[in-house]
Amino acid sequence: MQDVTKIMTVINAVDFGAFFDIVSPAIEIHPANYTAEVKSAFLQAVFDRGNLSSIKDTEFLLWLRVRLSPLLVDLSPSLVTPLFDIGKNRSCNSSQEIIAMLDTLHLTLSNDTKREVYKNTLLFLQGPMPLKCYSGGSFYTYLRNTFLSFGFPDLSTFISLLPRMRESELLSTISSSELRQFLSQPNVIGNNSDICVIFNNYNNTPTFLETEDVPDDVKKMTLPCVWSLALSSNSRSEADSWFDLRLRNYLRFLSKSLISPVKVQNASCHAFQKLVAVMGNNFTYNSSEFGESDVYTTVRTYLRNGTDATDGVRCYNASDAELNSTAWFVNNIGNFVKFIALDDFTFFVSTSQSEVFLEDQANLELFNNKAISEDVTELYILQLFTFNPTFSPMKLPGFFLCSSEVPGSAYSSLSENNTILILNKLKEFCNGTENAVTFAALTSNIQTITGEMFATLGSASAGLTTSQITSVAPSVLVSSLSTLSSVSTWNQEQATTIIQTITAAGFQINDRSSLESLGTLVAGVPSKSIEKIPASVLLNISKSSTFVSNMLGAPKVVQQTFVNKIISVDSSPAKVVMNVPDAMATEIPPSLLVFSQEMVDISVINKKEWTSDQAAMFFGILGEANIDVEQLPPSVLQGFTCSSVQRMRQTRIQGLIRACRPRRGRAKVELKESQLTCMLNLLNGNLSQNFTDYPSDMLLYFNNKDIKRANCRSYLSAVGAADFSVASRVLKKDSLLLSEARSCLGINGTKLSRDNVEVLGNMACTLNSSYIQNADPLILEKLKACNDLSDSQVDAMERMLLSGETKYGNPSTWNKQTLENLGLLPLYFTRNFWGQFQSQTKKRFLRTFNPQLRGSRTEKRKLKVLFEEISAQKTKRGAGCTVGNITQVTVSDASFPFGYDRVQFDLCLDIPVLKDNLLSICEKVDDNDFQKVILMKLNQAFPLGISDEKVQVLGSVSRVASLDDISKWNITKLDTLAALMDADGGPWEAAKSKAIISKYLNTSGNSLGSTELNSVGSNLCSLDSSTLMTITPDSIRSAKPLDVTSCSSEQKKVLYEISNSSFSALITSPSAYYNLIKPFLGGASLEDILKLSAQNISMDIATFQSLDPNVIDVLNVTNVRGLMGFQLQDLKLFENDTVIRDWVNLQSQSDLDSLGVGLTTNRTNLTTAPSGSNNSTDTTATTAVSTATPTQGSTGGSTATTAVTTAQGSTSGSDAPMTIITEATTQGRTSVSDAPMTIITEATTQGRTSVSDAPMTITDATTQGRTSVSDAPMTITDATTQGRTSVSDAPMTITDATTQENTSGSDATFSTSAATTQANTTSGGAELAKHPTSIFLSILLTAVLQILQQPA
């Protein structure tokens, strides 16, 4: 290097040409002799001193081609720029010659040198005069020829070489294949946006996209650049070209951004429709970042928000040949229709063009898709027939026929042949869906019903009227049983009609084969026919699950008869449980469920359905059974009572209680209040803070002391799952728990946050309107679980909903779906709410809501109110039937009779239609006025009286009948009585139920047997005591527990005596006896109750409250402790109950304290006041009730035990009302005074001076076969002395005096009660009052003398 430098220094610059003319060829001939450094030194000298920039191009080219070319081999990177510098400002040929020369030597050049060459070439192109050497032709070729082997610009650099004003010009010179070559180079695209510059200016983009194939990454980056071009297609053919040809290989790279509403919103209709078609039919979403629902979002946005809509609908123009297709839904929504929401569809069909869209066959087929929301399909059909009521159902696609929105009238006009075609389509598409309206309409078109027609009808046979059924030959019915027996929707009237028809023609129902052949029609077999079938046959067929399932569809009276027959085979408890089908076990009389541990198989019991009364009978055996109590089903656990568990170990009791806790996926264990308090009492304060370990309802009875303050929130959350209606109102649990919640949750005022509402749960059902109105809207969801709601609560809910500030939105947006989302709440709403809905919306809603309500056995009173509130304004009389004649099709609609008022119902209901559809009409009509119309028309239809079969289907309509109406009914059959007494029809007025039962009993052979008692239920109390006396003990024993709470004291006593006889054999099993006798204990005598108190039965508080008040009043604390056992604590819980409070106030505080439950009396113990004292303080003195053991051979009355002497507000002891209870028995004695006697005497003196002045009642004196009244035990009532001087002077009433072959009055047994004196005028009573025995004897002897003075 240094040598070269020295040599070049001494050579004059002007001699460089000559020098290199010698040196360069030598270097070219002997390149190995010259290192790269030497050549670089020569070049550097030339660049520094050669002044080549100023020579002419011809001389420059000489230098380049001859003198410099040998020196350029292995050119150093640092010399590239000086080389290019000497080419500046020269001709394009000279500049390009430098690159070409280097290209010939590129194999000798290092990568760094090549990069420098590329760099300087780029600078050459970007010089002060860009592209000065470009003279036309392909710009891509020009660049290729310029850069040669030294690389090619990437996309970004390429674009930078395009002068902004010439971008389109230069790009358009490039062929599509050249562009493909360029874009296909590796890593050519660095910035995605750069490629869009190409396609935004390239005039051959469509051809390029259609013909050239580029790498996938290029396609992915290209698509966004050309997407807007595709969406702006202004004709259908252009859109087809874009989507079918140009973008065929690009669409798979669509992104969520590209199909977003923002990108697509301004697309032409042609492009939009093509996009919908392609994305719905040809696009694969597996590897896409978006889904079909995202595309639908764009579709709905486009269609709803367009500004180019014609007549309110986008992409439809009747005058445009390319946009006038009525298949609008197909073209604009396509397969994305499955995502269409009701709100969207409502918007789309609200236009003036929607009628032609709905009728379009392509649109109909598009919506023939089960994936589409049912409410959308229903609205489609509704709108279709609203626009065109005569639209033929023959044009409807398959699945549309399954909808309840197809009006029955559309089918009614079909020919019989078309009817058959529709029936076949229903079988094909509707998969067992059974539409009563459709069936009724279709069957009305059938003229002659043959066996073949029954086969065609199939389940649609349920649409036949009773007159159509009776018109069929019995032989056809019998031969068609294979079809008819499989129809699951027969109503009771139809099934009964078929059975009556075939049996009248000789069909015998007497063996397994005949019973099985009936299938679902067994529901129409009367109980009398079941009774006639041999028990062995019924036992045999009861093993068939299919038959049992069908039997469960029969009336209860038929089911009970069936079970009773099975029981008659072997009535031993173990066999009964084995033989009776699991699902029908609830019909087993509780008296047959008394068995020992050894007799019962728990696994069998666990499979059956039980009532709580039944389960209580055998619950005690679970104490020692080797079982996992966690596996016991709810129907068994509901038998938990204090009586049944009192002999169990504490650990087993605790386990059973825990097993009753709420568990996910398991039915709730339904427990009554007495069971819940029993559980709490048994736990005896040993309570866990894990509140979910207990039955939710039991938590209602926890005391504050049972809950640690830190756990109050978890307690409230757990109790929030409880049914607050279980707790008696007298306990005021709602207000007490709300107070605790306010304190625990820090609630101020009536405002409830979302968190508050969530924690309170079902407590929402107890809140008043102020809390509801000021609560978070979540409270609406909690109120859905309430058993009932008050008017004020409903008003608060309506105000909240009408505010529009709930999740249900503004009332203007409400629809059928809104009503469905509200759960059961619409049952309670008033016209304020219903006024927000159109009549058609309400009708559609009722089609599903009414069956739901009836299926859950909603109270009739609620159904009546619902109909009244939801119905429209009443029409005026005189206009005739304007709403529409009521037909079987009308009646079959579940919304019936909505749309009719009382006047129209009367005018539009013809008697033949009523007779033919009586059950259907009675089932659906709840309004009292409508029901009266039905009865009126029935009386017109059957002036000679209404048959049993018609009466059986009246349901709740029967409740509005008058006694005169009832007198015209035939009630000769047990089925009729049972149907009328069905509690689902609502409560009966006593006089009416008495008339009905009496009519039944007046039929020869009818009596109050066990099945009758089960059917009559609480209506039993409407009968006279004389009628009740005809009930046999066996009937009571074989019946279910009876509800006698509404019976009078006299009736209860009659029923108790019979039931006591019924269950007397179980007296040695106290728990079983008590469970059976419990409903009747209100009629039990003091003696029997006292016996029970020694039996360790743990009587529940409700039963205690139901006892005869006179019996309760004379029970002392010892008696009550014996009766209530583990339930004793409930006395404190219910201390505000009237019955409990009255009893407590009869006791002394010291006696109450001995109970240890915290009761307090308001009575103060007193001794007898001195004569003449003026004590104005209310005082009471009581002694305990006790029973004296009869003493035989006694010589005096000393064996009598006196109890309960009460003085209230008296001025002296003689003024006190007294109750003297003495049990005395005379056995072979010679005087009354010698006899132990039972005397109940309440003597009251108010301001009197003598007890002898008091009115008296002496009861229960009976003579049976005696010779004189004086021999008789006697009943003397209402003996009152007013202003008289002695008791003997008092007028008396003597009732029921009977002598039993006694020879003297001294042998008589007396029972006296209620002797009262008013305004006495004699004196000396105060002294007498000091001696209770004297009082007793004076009253007794005076009464006896008075009786003896009466004529025989």
Coordinates of C-alpha atoms in Angstrom, one line a residue, residues 984-1337:
D984 CA -108.7 -27.9 43.0
G985 CA -112.1 -26.5 42.1
G986 CA -112.1 -24.2 45.1
P987 CA -113.8 -24.2 48.5
W988 CA -117.5 -25.0 48.9
E989 CA -120.1 -23.2 50.9
A990 CA -121.2 -25.5 53.7
A991 CA -124.9 -25.6 52.6
K992 CA -123.9 -26.5 49.0
S993 CA -121.5 -29.3 50.0
K994 CA -124.1 -30.6 52.4
A995 CA -126.6 -30.7 49.6
I996 CA -124.2 -32.5 47.3
I997 CA -123.1 -35.1 49.8
S998 CA -126.7 -35.7 50.9
K999 CA -127.8 -36.3 47.4
Y1000 CA -125.1 -38.9 47.0
L1001 CA -126.0 -40.6 50.3
N1002 CA -129.7 -40.6 49.4
T1003 CA -128.9 -43.0 46.6
S1004 CA -129.4 -46.6 47.6
G1005 CA -126.2 -48.4 48.5
N1006 CA -124.1 -45.3 49.0
S1007 CA -122.5 -44.5 52.3
L1008 CA -119.6 -42.6 53.8
G1009 CA -117.0 -45.2 53.1
S1010 CA -113.2 -44.6 53.2
T1011 CA -113.1 -43.5 49.6
E1012 CA -116.0 -41.1 50.1
L1013 CA -114.3 -39.7 53.1
N1014 CA -111.1 -39.2 51.2
S1015 CA -113.1 -37.4 48.4
V1016 CA -115.2 -35.3 50.7
G1017 CA -112.3 -34.0 52.8
S1018 CA -113.0 -31.0 54.9
N1019 CA -116.5 -30.7 53.5
L1020 CA -117.4 -33.5 55.9
C1021 CA -118.0 -30.8 58.5
S1022 CA -121.0 -29.5 56.5
L1023 CA -122.9 -32.6 57.4
D1024 CA -125.2 -33.0 60.4
S1025 CA -123.9 -34.9 63.4
S1026 CA -126.6 -37.6 62.8
T1027 CA -125.1 -38.2 59.3
L1028 CA -121.6 -38.3 60.7
M1029 CA -122.7 -41.0 63.2
T1030 CA -123.3 -43.3 60.2
I1031 CA -119.6 -43.5 59.5
T1032 CA -118.1 -46.8 60.6
P1033 CA -114.8 -47.2 62.4
D1034 CA -113.5 -49.3 59.5
S1035 CA -114.2 -46.4 57.1
I1036 CA -112.2 -44.0 59.3
R1037 CA -109.4 -46.6 59.6
S1038 CA -109.1 -47.1 55.9
A1039 CA -109.3 -43.4 55.0
K1040 CA -106.6 -40.8 54.8
P1041 CA -106.3 -38.3 57.7
L1042 CA -109.4 -36.0 57.7
D1043 CA -109.4 -32.3 58.0
V1044 CA -112.0 -31.6 60.7
T1045 CA -110.8 -28.1 61.7
S1046 CA -114.0 -26.4 60.5
C1047 CA -116.3 -28.9 62.4
S1048 CA -118.3 -27.8 65.3
S1049 CA -117.5 -29.1 68.8
E1050 CA -120.4 -31.6 68.6
Q1051 CA -119.2 -32.9 65.2
K1052 CA -115.7 -33.3 66.5
K1053 CA -116.9 -35.3 69.4
V1054 CA -118.8 -37.6 67.1
L1055 CA -115.9 -38.1 64.8
Y1056 CA -113.5 -38.6 67.7
E1057 CA -115.6 -41.4 69.2
I1058 CA -115.7 -43.2 65.9
S1059 CA -112.0 -42.7 65.2
N1060 CA -111.0 -43.7 68.7
S1061 CA -112.8 -46.9 68.1
S1062 CA -111.1 -47.3 64.8
F1063 CA -107.6 -47.0 66.2
S1064 CA -108.1 -48.5 69.6
A1065 CA -106.2 -51.6 68.7
L1066 CA -103.1 -49.4 68.4
I1067 CA -103.4 -47.9 71.9
T1068 CA -100.3 -49.9 73.0
S1069 CA -98.3 -48.1 70.3
P1070 CA -98.6 -44.5 71.5
S1071 CA -96.8 -42.9 68.6
A1072 CA -98.8 -44.7 65.9
Y1073 CA -102.0 -44.2 67.8
Y1074 CA -101.3 -40.5 68.3
N1075 CA -100.4 -39.9 64.6
L1076 CA -103.7 -41.5 63.6
I1077 CA -106.0 -40.0 66.2
K1078 CA -104.4 -36.6 66.0
P1079 CA -106.8 -35.0 63.5
F1080 CA -109.8 -35.9 65.7
L1081 CA -108.4 -34.9 69.1
G1082 CA -110.5 -31.7 69.0
G1083 CA -113.4 -33.9 70.1
A1084 CA -111.6 -35.8 72.8
S1085 CA -112.8 -35.7 76.4
L1086 CA -110.7 -34.6 79.3
E1087 CA -110.3 -38.1 80.4
D1088 CA -108.8 -39.2 77.1
I1089 CA -106.5 -36.3 76.9
L1090 CA -105.2 -37.0 80.4
K1091 CA -104.6 -40.6 79.3
L1092 CA -102.6 -39.3 76.3
S1093 CA -100.5 -37.1 78.6
A1094 CA -99.1 -40.2 80.2
Q1095 CA -98.2 -41.8 76.8
N1096 CA -95.1 -39.7 76.0
I1097 CA -96.5 -38.6 72.6
S1098 CA -94.9 -35.1 72.3
M1099 CA -98.0 -33.4 71.0
D1100 CA -97.3 -30.6 68.6
I1101 CA -98.6 -27.1 69.3
A1102 CA -101.1 -27.1 66.5
T1103 CA -102.8 -30.2 67.9
F1104 CA -102.8 -28.7 71.4
Q1105 CA -104.4 -25.6 70.1
S1106 CA -107.1 -27.7 68.4
L1107 CA -108.2 -29.4 71.6
D1108 CA -111.6 -28.6 73.1
P1109 CA -111.2 -25.3 74.8
N1110 CA -113.1 -26.6 77.8
V1111 CA -110.5 -29.4 78.1
I1112 CA -107.6 -27.1 77.7
D1113 CA -108.9 -24.8 80.4
V1114 CA -108.7 -27.5 83.0
L1115 CA -105.3 -29.0 82.1
N1116 CA -102.6 -28.2 84.6
V1117 CA -98.9 -27.8 83.9
T1118 CA -98.2 -31.4 84.7
N1119 CA -100.8 -32.5 82.2
V1120 CA -99.4 -30.2 79.5
R1121 CA -95.9 -31.2 80.2
G1122 CA -96.9 -34.8 79.7
L1123 CA -98.7 -34.0 76.5
M1124 CA -96.2 -31.9 74.8
G1125 CA -92.9 -33.5 75.8
F1126 CA -90.2 -32.4 73.4
Q1127 CA -92.5 -29.7 72.0
L1128 CA -93.0 -28.0 75.4
Q1129 CA -90.7 -25.2 74.4
D1130 CA -93.3 -24.2 71.8
L1131 CA -95.5 -22.9 74.5
K1132 CA -93.1 -20.0 74.9
L1133 CA -92.8 -19.6 71.1
F1134 CA -96.6 -19.3 70.8
E1135 CA -97.3 -17.5 74.0
N1136 CA -99.0 -14.7 72.1
D1137 CA -101.5 -17.1 70.6
T1138 CA -104.9 -16.7 72.1
V1139 CA -105.4 -20.3 73.1
I1140 CA -101.9 -20.5 74.7
R1141 CA -102.3 -17.1 76.4
D1142 CA -105.7 -18.0 77.9
W1143 CA -104.3 -21.3 79.3
V1144 CA -101.2 -19.6 80.7
N1145 CA -103.3 -17.0 82.5
L1146 CA -105.3 -19.8 84.2
Q1147 CA -102.1 -21.1 85.8
S1148 CA -100.1 -19.9 88.8
Q1149 CA -96.7 -18.5 88.2
S1150 CA -95.1 -21.0 90.4
D1151 CA -96.6 -23.8 88.3
L1152 CA -95.5 -22.2 85.1
D1153 CA -92.0 -21.8 86.4
S1154 CA -91.8 -25.5 86.9
L1155 CA -92.1 -25.9 83.1
G1156 CA -88.8 -24.0 82.7
V1157 CA -89.8 -22.4 79.4
G1158 CA -90.2 -18.8 80.6
L1159 CA -93.9 -18.4 80.6
T1160 CA -95.5 -15.6 82.6
T1161 CA -99.2 -15.5 83.8
N1162 CA -101.2 -12.4 84.5
R1163 CA -103.0 -14.1 87.3
T1164 CA -102.3 -13.3 90.9
N1165 CA -102.9 -16.0 93.6
L1166 CA -105.4 -14.9 96.3
T1167 CA -106.9 -16.3 99.4
T1168 CA -110.5 -15.8 100.2
A1169 CA -111.2 -12.2 101.1
P1170 CA -112.8 -11.4 104.4
S1171 CA -116.5 -10.7 104.5
G1172 CA -117.4 -7.2 103.6
S1173 CA -114.0 -6.3 102.2
N1174 CA -114.0 -4.0 99.2
N1175 CA -111.2 -5.3 97.0
S1176 CA -111.4 -4.0 93.5
T1177 CA -108.4 -5.9 92.2
D1178 CA -108.9 -8.7 89.7
T1179 CA -108.0 -11.9 91.4
T1180 CA -107.8 -15.5 90.4
A1181 CA -107.3 -18.6 92.4
T1182 CA -106.7 -22.0 90.9
T1183 CA -105.9 -25.4 92.0
A1184 CA -104.5 -28.1 89.9
V1185 CA -106.5 -30.7 88.0
S1186 CA -106.1 -34.2 89.3
T1187 CA -107.8 -37.5 89.1
A1188 CA -108.9 -39.5 92.1
T1189 CA -108.6 -43.2 91.7
P1190 CA -112.1 -44.7 92.3
T1191 CA -112.3 -46.2 95.7
Q1192 CA -114.6 -49.1 96.2
G1193 CA -116.5 -49.4 99.4
S1194 CA -116.0 -45.8 100.4
T1195 CA -118.4 -44.4 103.0
G1196 CA -118.4 -40.8 102.0
G1197 CA -117.6 -38.2 99.5
S1198 CA -114.1 -37.7 100.8
T1199 CA -112.7 -39.4 97.7
A1200 CA -113.7 -36.5 95.6
T1201 CA -110.9 -34.2 94.3
T1202 CA -111.9 -30.6 93.9
A1203 CA -110.0 -28.4 91.4
V1204 CA -110.0 -25.1 89.6
T1205 CA -111.8 -22.6 91.7
T1206 CA -111.7 -19.1 90.2
A1207 CA -112.6 -15.7 91.5
Q1208 CA -112.4 -12.7 89.3
G1209 CA -113.2 -9.2 90.3
S1210 CA -115.2 -10.4 93.3
T1211 CA -115.9 -8.3 96.4
S1212 CA -115.6 -11.4 98.5
G1213 CA -114.8 -15.0 98.1
S1214 CA -118.5 -15.8 97.7
D1215 CA -118.6 -13.7 94.5
A1216 CA -116.0 -15.8 92.8
P1217 CA -116.9 -17.9 89.7
M1218 CA -116.0 -21.5 90.6
T1219 CA -115.1 -24.6 88.6
I1220 CA -115.2 -27.7 90.7
I1221 CA -114.0 -30.9 89.0
T1222 CA -114.4 -34.0 91.0
E1223 CA -114.2 -37.5 89.7
A1224 CA -116.3 -39.6 91.9
T1225 CA -117.7 -43.0 91.2
T1226 CA -120.5 -44.8 93.2
Q1227 CA -120.2 -48.5 93.1
G1228 CA -122.8 -50.2 95.2
R1229 CA -123.3 -47.2 97.6
T1230 CA -126.5 -46.1 99.2
S1231 CA -126.2 -42.3 98.8
V1232 CA -125.0 -39.7 96.4
S1233 CA -122.8 -38.3 99.1
D1234 CA -121.1 -41.7 99.3
A1235 CA -120.2 -41.6 95.6
P1236 CA -117.1 -40.4 94.0
M1237 CA -118.4 -38.0 91.3
T1238 CA -117.3 -36.0 88.3
I1239 CA -118.8 -32.6 88.7
I1240 CA -117.8 -29.6 86.6
T1241 CA -119.4 -26.5 87.9
E1242 CA -118.6 -23.0 87.0
A1243 CA -120.4 -20.8 89.5
T1244 CA -120.1 -17.1 88.9
T1245 CA -121.4 -14.4 91.3
Q1246 CA -121.2 -10.8 90.3
G1247 CA -122.0 -8.5 93.2
R1248 CA -124.0 -11.3 94.8
T1249 CA -124.1 -12.3 98.5
S1250 CA -124.8 -16.0 98.0
V1251 CA -123.5 -18.7 95.7
S1252 CA -126.9 -20.3 95.9
D1253 CA -128.1 -17.4 93.8
A1254 CA -125.9 -18.4 90.8
P1255 CA -127.1 -19.9 87.5
M1256 CA -125.9 -23.5 87.0
T1257 CA -125.3 -26.0 84.3
I1258 CA -125.2 -29.7 85.2
T1259 CA -124.3 -31.9 82.2
D1260 CA -124.1 -35.5 81.2
A1261 CA -126.9 -37.1 83.1
T1262 CA -128.0 -40.2 81.3
T1263 CA -130.7 -42.8 82.0
Q1264 CA -130.6 -46.0 80.2
G1265 CA -133.2 -48.5 81.2
R1266 CA -133.9 -47.0 84.6
T1267 CA -137.2 -46.7 86.4
S1268 CA -137.1 -43.0 87.2
V1269 CA -135.2 -39.9 86.3
S1270 CA -133.9 -39.8 89.8
D1271 CA -131.9 -42.9 89.0
A1272 CA -130.2 -41.3 86.0
P1273 CA -126.8 -39.6 85.4
M1274 CA -128.1 -36.2 84.4
T1275 CA -127.5 -33.2 82.2
I1276 CA -128.9 -30.1 83.6
T1277 CA -128.1 -26.9 81.7
D1278 CA -128.8 -23.2 82.0
A1279 CA -130.2 -23.1 85.5
T1280 CA -130.3 -19.5 86.4
T1281 CA -131.5 -17.8 89.6
Q1282 CA -132.2 -14.1 89.4
G1283 CA -133.3 -12.4 92.5
R1284 CA -134.2 -15.7 94.1
T1285 CA -133.6 -16.9 97.6
S1286 CA -132.3 -20.4 96.8
V1287 CA -130.9 -22.5 94.0
S1288 CA -134.0 -24.6 94.2
D1289 CA -136.0 -21.6 93.2
A1290 CA -134.1 -21.3 89.9
P1291 CA -135.6 -22.3 86.5
M1292 CA -133.7 -25.2 84.9
T1293 CA -133.3 -27.1 81.7
I1294 CA -132.8 -30.8 81.9
T1295 CA -131.5 -32.6 78.9
D1296 CA -130.5 -36.1 78.0
A1297 CA -131.4 -37.8 81.3
T1298 CA -130.9 -41.5 81.2
T1299 CA -131.2 -44.2 83.9
Q1300 CA -129.5 -47.5 83.7
E1301 CA -131.5 -49.8 85.9
N1302 CA -130.5 -48.0 89.0
T1303 CA -132.8 -48.2 92.0
S1304 CA -132.1 -44.9 93.5
G1305 CA -130.7 -41.5 92.8
S1306 CA -127.9 -42.3 95.1
D1307 CA -126.4 -44.5 92.5
A1308 CA -126.5 -41.9 89.8
T1309 CA -123.3 -40.3 88.4
F1310 CA -123.5 -36.5 88.0
S1311 CA -121.6 -34.0 85.9
T1312 CA -122.4 -30.4 86.4
S1313 CA -121.0 -27.3 84.8
A1314 CA -121.5 -23.6 84.5
A1315 CA -123.6 -22.3 87.3
T1316 CA -123.9 -18.6 87.2
T1317 CA -125.7 -16.1 89.5
Q1318 CA -126.7 -12.6 88.6
A1319 CA -128.0 -9.9 90.9
N1320 CA -128.6 -12.0 94.0
T1321 CA -130.6 -10.6 96.9
T1322 CA -129.9 -13.1 99.6
S1323 CA -127.0 -13.0 102.1
G1324 CA -124.8 -15.5 103.7
G1325 CA -122.9 -16.5 100.5
A1326 CA -119.6 -15.1 101.8
E1327 CA -119.6 -17.4 104.7
L1328 CA -120.6 -20.3 102.6
A1329 CA -117.8 -19.5 100.1
K1330 CA -115.3 -20.2 102.9
H1331 CA -116.1 -23.8 102.7
P1332 CA -115.7 -25.2 99.1
T1333 CA -117.1 -28.6 100.1
S1334 CA -120.2 -27.0 101.4
I1335 CA -120.6 -25.1 98.1
F1336 CA -120.2 -28.3 96.2
L1337 CA -122.7 -30.3 98.2

